[in-house]
């Protein structure tokens, strides 16, 4: 207690002493302010440059020096699930109503009959029999004929085309196969005799009579077969044996066999296709005393290995084809090698696909193929293969929308010994049906072709479909003045419209550009006349049809061909029938 009081007194004493000294100092300072301090000059040698000392930054996460460090304890827990009774019942969803289309009844048989102008007849019959679960047998019969009636034609111009096909197929566990017998009978007339040639003939010549026989016919019989295997290196093959004879004592036999094998190499599948193509025939040439029978016999044997490479959107087919051609009649053997390279790339999915290729082939020509293309050829032709050296092309295809697709392509091809149809000159009032300026022969030349192709497909809905395409070709020949009877421009339009459930209609338009042919003098007695190039006009062939379905079995149809009633010439001096109409009916049934 005493010590505490002494400290208190000491503190009071020091405070009093400080106050006194402070007052005395203030009085002295006041006196000095009253005196004259005078002036003084200050020289600044260096400007003042302030500096900032380094600051100590406190860490965001300070380190704790705690002597006691408590470890976290792992916590485990579980949920005790207790069922809770609920009276909530969710409402059942109701499916949206969808209008179901009626199930389409498919019949195994049908028959079609139609009659039209120019005494035209169309008849078709098809029947399919399911022999067992894996076997079936079919019959197809087709007949198309017209009795002619073309203006300014002095001879018969009717035609018949009848075909019968019998086919049988079977599906086994490891393979399937099919074979068919095909028989065809065709009758045509060499009616393309120029009226000026008729007038130039002698009065006693048989060509002046209206009953001059210009009819010629073809009978063709063929056996076709194919087989496909599911496993093994032998994937399948197909073959054909066909025999043709005509009313002018010509005949031809052709046999084609094309097997295919596939085997793996280095993780890739190599597909190899073989070809054995044999054609042999003869032309009697008994219509001319100085001509002997001409024969042709050619065997082509080929092999085509190829490798398909698939990489995401890229597909590449690398292949090569080699052929050995044996011409036994001329004792000639040739070897041909062709590229077989194709590629496609999906640039923008299905909307833009770029593609290209470089391909070649040895095309076997035959009398039968020439007749199907031009039925007015003379039965005395030179038969030799066409060396299709290469065909290089680039293009793009895809979809403009979900309903519109397109295809554009440009190509450049080179062919050696390309077959061209050329008009035969007339002889003086010949009694031979096809030697009166009314037939065609085949001439061969080296031809280069630059072409552009375009196509649009409209699939608007299930009721309306349309396709438009066009092809332009520019030809360069080696020996001939023109590429005879080859048009530069072709175009076509196909459209089908299901108007209602019963009514349907459609149109077909075909445009063919100008063609050139070589024409000799209309006066066969003028032996000094030089042949002249003539141009066949372009033409548009417009056709339409309409039909009505009474039920799922019976329907009726009407057709109109050559709506523009054009008297165009498809071949020189061969005018076609004008406006043509036909009505008919189709009946479907089951036995």
Coordinates of C-alpha atoms in Angstrom, one line a residue:
X1 CA 0.0 0.0 0.0
X2 CA 2.8 2.5 1.0
X3 CA 4.8 1.7 -2.1
X4 CA 1.8 2.4 -4.3
X5 CA 1.2 5.8 -2.8
X6 CA 4.9 6.8 -3.3
X7 CA 4.5 5.9 -7.1
X8 CA 1.4 8.0 -7.4
X9 CA 3.1 11.1 -5.8
X10 CA 6.1 10.7 -8.2
X11 CA 3.8 10.7 -11.2
X12 CA 2.1 13.9 -10.1
X13 CA 5.4 15.6 -9.6
X14 CA 6.7 14.7 -13.1
X15 CA 3.6 16.0 -14.7
X16 CA 3.8 19.4 -12.9
X17 CA 7.4 19.8 -13.8
X18 CA 6.7 19.1 -17.6
X19 CA 3.9 21.7 -17.7
X20 CA 6.2 24.3 -16.2
X21 CA 9.0 23.7 -18.7
X22 CA 6.6 23.9 -21.6
X23 CA 5.3 27.2 -20.6
X24 CA 8.7 28.7 -20.2
X25 CA 9.7 27.5 -23.7
X26 CA 6.6 29.1 -25.3
X27 CA 7.5 32.4 -23.7
X28 CA 11.1 32.3 -25.1
X29 CA 9.8 31.5 -28.6
X30 CA 7.4 34.3 -28.5
X31 CA 10.3 36.7 -27.7
X32 CA 12.4 35.5 -30.6
X33 CA 9.6 35.9 -33.2
X34 CA 9.6 39.6 -32.3
X35 CA 13.3 39.8 -33.3
X36 CA 14.5 40.2 -37.1
X37 CA 15.7 36.8 -38.3
X38 CA 17.3 38.1 -41.6
X39 CA 17.7 36.2 -45.0
X40 CA 19.5 33.0 -46.0
X41 CA 20.2 31.5 -49.5
X42 CA 19.6 27.7 -49.8
X43 CA 21.3 25.9 -52.9
X44 CA 19.7 22.6 -54.0
X45 CA 22.4 20.4 -55.3
X46 CA 20.3 17.4 -56.2
X47 CA 16.5 17.0 -56.6
X48 CA 14.8 15.0 -54.1
X49 CA 14.0 11.5 -55.2
X50 CA 11.7 9.6 -52.9
X51 CA 12.0 5.9 -52.6
X52 CA 9.7 3.3 -51.2
X53 CA 11.0 0.6 -49.1
X54 CA 10.2 -3.0 -49.8
X55 CA 6.9 -4.0 -48.1
X56 CA 6.4 -7.3 -46.5
X57 CA 3.5 -9.2 -48.1
X58 CA 1.3 -11.2 -45.9
X59 CA 0.6 -14.7 -47.3
X60 CA -3.0 -15.4 -48.3
X61 CA -2.8 -18.6 -46.4
X62 CA -0.6 -18.2 -43.4
X63 CA 1.2 -21.1 -42.0
X64 CA 0.1 -22.0 -38.6
X65 CA 2.6 -23.2 -36.2
X66 CA 0.3 -25.1 -34.0
X67 CA 1.8 -27.6 -31.7
X68 CA -1.5 -29.5 -31.6
X69 CA -2.5 -31.0 -34.9
X70 CA -5.8 -32.9 -34.9
X71 CA -6.4 -35.5 -37.7
X72 CA -9.7 -35.5 -39.4
X73 CA -11.9 -38.5 -38.6
X74 CA -13.5 -40.4 -41.4
X75 CA -17.2 -40.3 -41.2
X76 CA -19.3 -43.1 -42.5
X77 CA -23.1 -43.0 -42.7
X78 CA -26.0 -45.0 -44.2
X79 CA -29.6 -44.1 -45.0
X80 CA -32.2 -46.1 -43.4
X81 CA -34.9 -46.4 -46.1
X82 CA -38.4 -46.7 -44.8
X83 CA -41.2 -47.3 -47.4
X84 CA -43.9 -44.7 -47.4
X85 CA -47.4 -45.6 -48.4
X86 CA -48.7 -43.5 -51.4
X87 CA -52.0 -43.3 -53.0
X88 CA -50.8 -41.3 -56.1
X89 CA -51.5 -43.0 -59.4
X90 CA -50.0 -41.5 -62.5
X91 CA -52.3 -41.0 -65.5
X92 CA -51.6 -43.4 -68.4
X93 CA -50.3 -41.9 -71.6
X94 CA -52.5 -42.1 -74.6
X95 CA -50.8 -42.9 -78.0
X96 CA -51.4 -40.4 -80.8
X97 CA -53.8 -41.7 -83.4
X98 CA -51.9 -42.7 -86.6
X99 CA -53.8 -43.3 -89.8
X100 CA -52.8 -46.7 -90.9
X101 CA -52.4 -47.3 -94.6
X102 CA -54.2 -50.3 -95.9
X103 CA -52.0 -53.3 -96.3
X104 CA -51.0 -53.8 -99.9
X105 CA -52.1 -57.1 -101.3
X106 CA -49.4 -58.6 -103.5
X107 CA -50.4 -61.1 -106.2
X108 CA -48.3 -63.7 -107.8
X109 CA -49.8 -63.3 -111.3
X110 CA -51.0 -60.7 -113.6
X111 CA -52.2 -60.3 -117.2
X112 CA -52.3 -57.2 -119.4
X113 CA -54.0 -56.7 -122.7
X114 CA -54.1 -53.5 -124.9
X115 CA -55.3 -52.4 -128.3
X116 CA -54.4 -49.3 -130.2
X117 CA -54.1 -47.4 -133.5
X118 CA -52.2 -48.8 -136.4
X119 CA -53.7 -52.2 -135.2
X120 CA -51.3 -52.4 -132.4
X121 CA -51.5 -55.1 -129.8
X122 CA -49.8 -55.3 -126.4
X123 CA -50.1 -58.5 -124.3
X124 CA -48.2 -59.5 -121.1
X125 CA -48.6 -62.4 -118.7
X126 CA -46.6 -63.1 -115.6
X127 CA -47.0 -66.0 -113.1
X128 CA -44.9 -67.1 -110.2
X129 CA -45.3 -70.4 -108.4
X130 CA -43.8 -71.0 -104.9
X131 CA -42.9 -74.6 -105.2
X132 CA -41.5 -74.8 -101.7
X133 CA -40.1 -72.6 -99.0
X134 CA -36.9 -72.3 -100.9
X135 CA -37.9 -72.9 -104.5
X136 CA -39.9 -70.8 -107.0
X137 CA -40.8 -71.0 -110.7
X138 CA -41.8 -68.1 -112.9
X139 CA -43.3 -67.6 -116.4
X140 CA -43.2 -64.3 -118.3
X141 CA -44.7 -63.7 -121.8
X142 CA -44.6 -60.4 -123.7
X143 CA -46.0 -59.5 -127.1
X144 CA -45.8 -56.1 -128.8
X145 CA -46.9 -55.7 -132.5
X146 CA -48.2 -53.2 -135.0
X147 CA -49.5 -53.6 -138.5
X148 CA -47.8 -50.4 -139.7
X149 CA -49.5 -47.7 -141.8
X150 CA -46.8 -45.1 -142.0
X151 CA -47.4 -42.5 -144.7
X152 CA -45.5 -42.6 -148.0
X153 CA -44.3 -46.2 -147.4
X154 CA -44.6 -48.4 -150.5
X155 CA -43.9 -51.7 -148.8
X156 CA -44.8 -53.5 -145.6
X157 CA -43.9 -51.8 -142.4
X158 CA -45.4 -54.0 -139.7
X159 CA -43.4 -55.5 -136.8
X160 CA -43.7 -58.2 -134.2
X161 CA -41.8 -58.7 -131.0
X162 CA -42.6 -61.7 -128.8
X163 CA -40.7 -63.0 -125.9
X164 CA -41.1 -66.0 -123.5
X165 CA -39.1 -66.4 -120.3
X166 CA -39.2 -69.4 -118.0
X167 CA -37.1 -69.1 -114.8
X168 CA -36.4 -71.3 -111.7
X169 CA -34.6 -70.4 -108.5
X170 CA -33.6 -72.1 -105.3
X171 CA -32.1 -70.9 -102.0
X172 CA -29.9 -73.4 -100.1
X173 CA -28.3 -73.0 -96.8
X174 CA -24.9 -72.0 -98.1
X175 CA -25.7 -70.8 -101.6
X176 CA -28.5 -69.7 -104.0
X177 CA -28.9 -70.2 -107.7
X178 CA -31.2 -69.3 -110.5
X179 CA -31.6 -70.3 -114.2
X180 CA -33.9 -69.2 -117.0
X181 CA -34.8 -70.0 -120.5
X182 CA -35.3 -67.0 -122.8
X183 CA -36.9 -67.3 -126.3
X184 CA -37.5 -64.3 -128.5
X185 CA -39.1 -63.9 -132.0
X186 CA -38.8 -60.6 -133.8
X187 CA -40.1 -59.6 -137.2
X188 CA -39.2 -56.3 -139.0
X189 CA -39.4 -54.9 -142.5
X190 CA -36.7 -53.0 -144.4
X191 CA -39.4 -50.4 -145.4
X192 CA -37.0 -47.4 -145.6
X193 CA -36.9 -47.2 -149.4
X194 CA -36.7 -43.7 -150.7
X195 CA -39.5 -42.9 -153.1
X196 CA -37.0 -41.4 -155.6
X197 CA -35.2 -44.7 -155.7
X198 CA -38.5 -46.5 -156.5
X199 CA -39.2 -44.1 -159.3
X200 CA -35.7 -44.5 -160.7
X201 CA -36.1 -48.3 -161.1
X202 CA -36.9 -50.1 -164.3
X203 CA -40.6 -50.7 -165.0
X204 CA -40.2 -54.5 -164.8
X205 CA -38.2 -54.4 -161.5
X206 CA -39.9 -56.1 -158.6
X207 CA -39.2 -53.1 -156.4
X208 CA -42.1 -51.3 -158.1
X209 CA -44.7 -53.7 -156.9
X210 CA -46.4 -53.1 -153.6
X211 CA -46.0 -56.7 -152.6
X212 CA -42.2 -56.6 -152.7
X213 CA -41.1 -58.7 -149.7
X214 CA -38.8 -56.7 -147.4
X215 CA -39.6 -58.8 -144.3
X216 CA -36.9 -60.3 -142.2
X217 CA -37.1 -62.1 -138.8
X218 CA -34.9 -63.2 -135.9
X219 CA -35.2 -66.1 -133.6
X220 CA -33.2 -66.1 -130.4
X221 CA -32.8 -68.7 -127.7
X222 CA -30.8 -68.2 -124.5
X223 CA -30.0 -70.1 -121.3
X224 CA -28.9 -67.9 -118.4
X225 CA -27.7 -68.9 -115.0
X226 CA -26.3 -67.4 -111.8
X227 CA -25.0 -68.7 -108.4
X228 CA -24.0 -66.9 -105.2
X229 CA -22.2 -68.4 -102.2
X230 CA -22.3 -67.1 -98.7
X231 CA -18.9 -68.4 -97.5
X232 CA -15.6 -69.4 -99.1
X233 CA -13.3 -67.7 -101.6
X234 CA -15.7 -68.5 -104.5
X235 CA -18.3 -65.7 -104.3
X236 CA -20.4 -66.7 -107.3
X237 CA -20.8 -66.2 -111.0
X238 CA -23.1 -65.9 -113.9
X239 CA -23.2 -67.3 -117.5
X240 CA -25.1 -67.1 -120.7
X241 CA -25.4 -69.2 -123.8
X242 CA -27.4 -67.6 -126.7
X243 CA -28.1 -68.7 -130.2
X244 CA -29.4 -66.4 -133.0
X245 CA -30.6 -67.2 -136.5
X246 CA -32.4 -65.0 -139.0
X247 CA -34.5 -65.4 -142.2
X248 CA -31.4 -64.7 -144.3
X249 CA -29.5 -67.8 -143.2
X250 CA -27.3 -66.0 -140.7
X251 CA -26.5 -67.5 -137.4
X252 CA -24.5 -66.7 -134.3
X253 CA -23.6 -68.4 -131.0
X254 CA -22.3 -66.6 -128.0
X255 CA -21.2 -68.0 -124.6
X256 CA -20.3 -65.8 -121.6
X257 CA -19.0 -67.1 -118.2
X258 CA -18.1 -64.6 -115.4
X259 CA -17.0 -66.2 -112.1
X260 CA -15.8 -64.2 -109.1
X261 CA -13.5 -65.1 -106.2
X262 CA -12.4 -63.2 -103.1
X263 CA -9.5 -63.9 -100.7
X264 CA -7.8 -61.9 -98.0
X265 CA -4.2 -60.5 -98.3
X266 CA -2.6 -58.4 -95.5
X267 CA -6.0 -57.7 -93.9
X268 CA -7.6 -56.6 -97.1
X269 CA -10.0 -58.5 -99.4
X270 CA -8.9 -58.9 -103.0
X271 CA -11.8 -59.5 -105.4
X272 CA -10.9 -61.1 -108.7
X273 CA -13.5 -61.4 -111.6
X274 CA -12.8 -63.6 -114.6
X275 CA -14.4 -63.3 -118.0
X276 CA -14.6 -65.8 -120.8
X277 CA -16.5 -64.4 -123.8
X278 CA -16.9 -66.4 -127.0
X279 CA -18.8 -65.4 -130.1
X280 CA -19.0 -67.3 -133.4
X281 CA -21.3 -66.8 -136.4
X282 CA -21.6 -66.6 -140.2
X283 CA -23.4 -64.6 -142.8
X284 CA -24.6 -66.5 -145.9
X285 CA -24.1 -63.7 -148.4
X286 CA -26.0 -65.8 -151.0
X287 CA -27.7 -62.6 -152.1
X288 CA -24.7 -61.7 -154.2
X289 CA -23.0 -64.2 -156.6
X290 CA -19.5 -62.8 -156.1
X291 CA -19.6 -62.9 -152.3
X292 CA -18.7 -66.0 -150.2
X293 CA -20.0 -66.8 -146.8
X294 CA -18.3 -64.7 -144.1
X295 CA -17.5 -66.1 -140.6
X296 CA -16.4 -64.6 -137.4
X297 CA -15.0 -66.4 -134.3
X298 CA -13.5 -64.4 -131.4
X299 CA -12.6 -65.5 -127.9
X300 CA -11.9 -62.9 -125.2
X301 CA -10.4 -64.1 -121.9
X302 CA -10.0 -61.5 -119.1
X303 CA -9.1 -61.2 -115.4
X304 CA -9.8 -58.2 -113.2
X305 CA -8.3 -58.1 -109.6
X306 CA -9.4 -55.2 -107.5
X307 CA -9.0 -53.9 -103.9
X308 CA -11.5 -51.8 -102.1
X309 CA -10.1 -49.4 -99.5
X310 CA -12.6 -47.8 -97.0
X311 CA -11.4 -44.9 -94.9
X312 CA -14.1 -43.0 -93.1
X313 CA -15.8 -41.0 -95.9
X314 CA -13.3 -42.1 -98.6
X315 CA -13.9 -45.2 -100.8
X316 CA -11.2 -46.2 -103.3
X317 CA -11.3 -49.1 -105.7
X318 CA -7.9 -50.0 -107.1
X319 CA -8.0 -52.5 -110.0
X320 CA -6.6 -53.5 -113.3
X321 CA -8.1 -55.6 -116.1
X322 CA -6.2 -57.7 -118.6
X323 CA -7.6 -59.4 -121.7
X324 CA -6.3 -61.8 -124.4
X325 CA -8.3 -61.7 -127.6
X326 CA -8.1 -64.6 -130.1
X327 CA -9.5 -64.1 -133.6
X328 CA -9.4 -67.5 -135.1
X329 CA -10.8 -66.5 -138.5
X330 CA -8.0 -63.9 -139.1
X331 CA -5.3 -65.8 -137.0
X332 CA -4.8 -62.7 -134.8
X333 CA -4.0 -62.6 -131.1
X334 CA -4.0 -59.3 -129.1
X335 CA -3.3 -58.5 -125.5
X336 CA -5.0 -55.5 -123.7
X337 CA -4.5 -54.0 -120.3
X338 CA -6.9 -51.5 -118.8
X339 CA -7.1 -49.4 -115.6
X340 CA -10.0 -49.9 -113.3
X341 CA -9.7 -47.2 -110.7
X342 CA -12.6 -45.4 -109.0
X343 CA -12.9 -43.2 -105.9
X344 CA -15.6 -41.3 -104.0
X345 CA -15.4 -38.9 -101.1
X346 CA -18.2 -37.7 -98.9
X347 CA -17.4 -34.0 -98.6
X348 CA -20.6 -33.0 -96.9
X349 CA -22.3 -36.2 -95.9
X350 CA -25.0 -37.3 -98.4
X351 CA -25.3 -33.7 -99.8
X352 CA -22.0 -33.5 -101.7
X353 CA -20.1 -36.6 -102.8
X354 CA -17.2 -36.1 -105.1
X355 CA -16.2 -39.1 -107.3
X356 CA -14.0 -40.0 -110.2
X357 CA -12.5 -42.8 -112.1
X358 CA -10.3 -44.1 -114.9
X359 CA -11.6 -47.3 -116.5
X360 CA -11.3 -49.3 -119.7
X361 CA -12.7 -52.5 -121.2
X362 CA -12.7 -54.8 -124.2
X363 CA -16.2 -54.8 -125.5
X364 CA -17.3 -57.9 -127.4
X365 CA -19.5 -56.9 -130.4
X366 CA -22.1 -59.4 -131.8
X367 CA -24.8 -59.6 -134.4
X368 CA -27.4 -59.9 -131.7
X369 CA -26.4 -56.6 -130.1
X370 CA -26.4 -54.7 -133.4
X371 CA -29.9 -56.0 -134.2
X372 CA -31.2 -54.9 -130.8
X373 CA -29.8 -51.4 -131.4
X374 CA -30.7 -51.1 -135.1
X375 CA -33.1 -53.8 -136.4
X376 CA -32.6 -52.5 -140.0
X377 CA -28.9 -53.7 -140.4
X378 CA -28.0 -55.9 -143.3
X379 CA -27.3 -59.5 -142.6
X380 CA -23.7 -59.1 -143.7
X381 CA -21.6 -57.3 -141.1
X382 CA -18.0 -57.2 -140.0
X383 CA -17.7 -58.3 -136.3
X384 CA -14.7 -57.3 -134.2
X385 CA -14.3 -56.2 -130.6
X386 CA -14.1 -52.5 -129.5
X387 CA -11.0 -51.5 -127.6
X388 CA -12.3 -49.1 -125.0
X389 CA -8.9 -47.8 -124.1
X390 CA -9.9 -45.5 -121.2
X391 CA -12.8 -43.5 -119.9
X392 CA -11.7 -40.8 -117.4
X393 CA -14.5 -39.0 -115.5
X394 CA -15.0 -36.7 -112.5
X395 CA -18.3 -35.7 -111.0
X396 CA -20.3 -34.9 -108.0
X397 CA -23.6 -36.2 -106.7
X398 CA -25.7 -35.9 -103.6
X399 CA -28.9 -34.3 -102.3
X400 CA -30.1 -30.7 -102.7
X401 CA -32.8 -31.5 -100.1
X402 CA -34.4 -34.5 -98.6
X403 CA -36.6 -34.7 -101.8
X404 CA -34.2 -33.7 -104.5
X405 CA -30.9 -35.5 -105.6
X406 CA -28.5 -34.6 -108.3
X407 CA -25.6 -36.1 -110.4
X408 CA -23.2 -34.1 -112.5
X409 CA -20.3 -35.8 -114.5
X410 CA -17.8 -34.9 -117.2
X411 CA -15.8 -37.5 -119.0
X412 CA -13.2 -38.0 -121.7
X413 CA -13.0 -41.4 -123.5
X414 CA -10.9 -43.0 -126.2
X415 CA -12.1 -46.0 -128.2
X416 CA -10.4 -48.0 -130.9
X417 CA -12.6 -49.8 -133.4
X418 CA -15.8 -48.2 -132.2
X419 CA -18.8 -49.6 -134.2
X420 CA -20.7 -47.0 -136.2
X421 CA -23.9 -47.6 -138.2
X422 CA -23.7 -46.2 -141.8
X423 CA -26.3 -46.2 -144.6
X424 CA -25.9 -48.8 -147.4
X425 CA -26.1 -47.5 -151.0
X426 CA -28.8 -48.8 -153.2
X427 CA -28.2 -51.2 -156.1
X428 CA -30.1 -50.9 -159.4
X429 CA -33.5 -52.3 -158.8
X430 CA -32.1 -55.2 -156.7
X431 CA -34.4 -58.1 -156.0
X432 CA -32.6 -58.5 -152.6
X433 CA -34.8 -56.9 -149.9
X434 CA -32.1 -55.0 -148.1
X435 CA -30.0 -53.7 -151.1
X436 CA -32.4 -51.0 -152.2
X437 CA -31.0 -48.1 -150.0
X438 CA -32.9 -49.4 -147.0
X439 CA -30.4 -51.1 -144.7
X440 CA -27.3 -50.2 -142.7
X441 CA -23.9 -51.7 -142.2
X442 CA -21.3 -51.4 -139.5
X443 CA -18.0 -49.5 -139.9
X444 CA -15.2 -49.1 -137.3
X445 CA -13.2 -46.1 -136.5
X446 CA -11.1 -44.7 -133.6
X447 CA -13.3 -42.2 -131.7
X448 CA -12.6 -39.8 -128.9
X449 CA -15.5 -38.5 -126.9
X450 CA -15.8 -35.5 -124.6
X451 CA -19.1 -35.7 -122.6
X452 CA -21.1 -33.9 -120.0
X453 CA -24.0 -35.5 -118.1
X454 CA -26.5 -34.1 -115.6
X455 CA -29.4 -35.5 -113.8
X456 CA -32.0 -34.4 -111.2
X457 CA -34.3 -36.7 -109.3
X458 CA -37.4 -35.4 -107.5
X459 CA -39.0 -37.6 -105.0
X460 CA -41.5 -35.2 -103.6
X461 CA -43.6 -37.8 -101.8
X462 CA -45.0 -41.3 -102.4
X463 CA -47.4 -39.8 -104.9
X464 CA -45.1 -37.8 -107.2
X465 CA -41.7 -38.7 -108.7
X466 CA -39.8 -37.2 -111.6
X467 CA -36.4 -37.6 -113.2
X468 CA -34.7 -35.2 -115.7
X469 CA -31.4 -36.0 -117.4
X470 CA -29.3 -34.8 -120.3
X471 CA -26.1 -35.9 -122.1
X472 CA -23.9 -33.9 -124.4
X473 CA -21.1 -35.5 -126.4
X474 CA -18.5 -34.1 -128.7
X475 CA -16.9 -36.7 -131.0
X476 CA -13.5 -36.7 -132.8
X477 CA -13.0 -39.4 -135.4
X478 CA -9.8 -40.6 -137.0
X479 CA -10.8 -41.8 -140.5
X480 CA -14.5 -41.1 -140.9
X481 CA -15.8 -37.6 -141.6
X482 CA -18.3 -37.9 -138.8
X483 CA -19.3 -40.2 -136.0
X484 CA -22.2 -41.6 -138.0
X485 CA -25.6 -41.7 -136.4
X486 CA -24.4 -40.6 -133.0
X487 CA -26.3 -37.6 -131.6
X488 CA -24.5 -34.9 -129.7
X489 CA -27.4 -34.2 -127.4
X490 CA -29.8 -36.5 -125.6
X491 CA -32.3 -35.6 -122.9
X492 CA -35.3 -37.3 -121.2
X493 CA -38.0 -36.5 -118.6
X494 CA -39.9 -39.2 -116.7
X495 CA -42.7 -38.3 -114.3
X496 CA -45.3 -40.4 -112.4
X497 CA -48.1 -38.9 -110.4
X498 CA -50.6 -40.8 -108.1
X499 CA -53.5 -38.3 -108.4
X500 CA -55.9 -40.1 -106.1
X501 CA -56.1 -43.6 -104.7
X502 CA -57.7 -44.7 -107.9
X503 CA -56.3 -42.3 -110.6
X504 CA -52.6 -42.3 -111.7
X505 CA -50.8 -40.7 -114.7
X506 CA -47.3 -40.1 -116.1
X507 CA -45.3 -38.6 -119.0
X508 CA -42.2 -39.6 -120.8
X509 CA -40.3 -37.2 -123.0
X510 CA -37.3 -38.1 -125.2
X511 CA -35.2 -35.6 -127.1
X512 CA -32.5 -36.7 -129.6
X513 CA -30.3 -34.2 -131.3
X514 CA -29.1 -34.1 -134.9
X515 CA -27.2 -37.0 -136.4
X516 CA -25.1 -37.3 -139.6
X517 CA -25.1 -40.1 -142.1
X518 CA -23.5 -40.7 -145.5
X519 CA -25.9 -40.8 -148.4
X520 CA -25.2 -41.9 -152.0
X521 CA -27.1 -40.7 -155.0
X522 CA -30.9 -41.4 -155.1
X523 CA -30.3 -42.5 -158.6
X524 CA -28.5 -45.9 -158.4
X525 CA -27.7 -45.7 -162.1
X526 CA -25.4 -42.7 -161.5
X527 CA -22.2 -44.5 -160.5
X528 CA -20.1 -41.4 -160.7
X529 CA -22.1 -39.6 -158.0
X530 CA -20.1 -38.9 -154.8
X531 CA -21.7 -39.6 -151.4
X532 CA -22.9 -36.7 -149.5
X533 CA -23.2 -36.1 -145.8
X534 CA -26.8 -35.6 -144.7
X535 CA -28.1 -34.4 -141.4
X536 CA -31.1 -36.1 -139.7
X537 CA -33.2 -33.5 -137.8
X538 CA -33.5 -33.6 -134.1
X539 CA -36.8 -34.8 -132.6
X540 CA -38.9 -34.7 -129.5
X541 CA -40.9 -37.8 -128.7
X542 CA -43.6 -37.0 -126.2
X543 CA -45.7 -39.8 -124.5
X544 CA -48.3 -39.9 -121.8
X545 CA -50.4 -42.4 -119.9
X546 CA -53.3 -42.4 -117.5
X547 CA -54.9 -45.1 -115.5
X548 CA -57.7 -46.0 -113.1
X549 CA -57.7 -48.7 -110.4
X550 CA -61.1 -50.2 -109.9
X551 CA -59.8 -52.3 -107.0
X552 CA -56.6 -54.0 -106.0
X553 CA -57.0 -56.5 -108.8
X554 CA -58.4 -54.7 -111.9
X555 CA -57.1 -51.5 -113.5
X556 CA -57.5 -49.8 -116.8
X557 CA -55.1 -47.6 -118.7
X558 CA -54.7 -45.4 -121.7
X559 CA -51.6 -44.4 -123.6
X560 CA -50.7 -41.7 -126.2
X561 CA -47.4 -41.9 -128.0
X562 CA -45.8 -39.3 -130.3
X563 CA -48.2 -36.7 -129.0
X564 CA -46.7 -34.1 -131.3
X565 CA -47.5 -36.3 -134.3
X566 CA -44.0 -35.9 -135.7
X567 CA -42.9 -37.8 -138.7
X568 CA -39.3 -37.8 -137.5
X569 CA -36.7 -40.3 -138.7
X570 CA -34.9 -42.4 -136.1
X571 CA -32.8 -43.8 -138.9
X572 CA -32.3 -42.4 -142.4
X573 CA -35.4 -43.0 -144.5
X574 CA -37.2 -44.7 -141.6
X575 CA -40.0 -42.5 -140.5
X576 CA -41.9 -43.5 -137.4
X577 CA -45.6 -43.8 -136.9
X578 CA -47.5 -40.6 -136.1
X579 CA -49.9 -40.0 -133.2
X580 CA -50.6 -43.3 -131.6
X581 CA -53.2 -44.3 -129.0
X582 CA -53.9 -47.4 -126.9
X583 CA -56.3 -48.5 -124.3
X584 CA -56.1 -51.6 -122.1
X585 CA -56.5 -53.3 -118.8
X586 CA -54.4 -55.2 -116.2
X587 CA -55.8 -57.9 -113.9
X588 CA -53.9 -59.4 -110.9
X589 CA -54.8 -62.7 -109.4
X590 CA -53.7 -65.8 -107.5
X591 CA -54.3 -69.4 -108.5

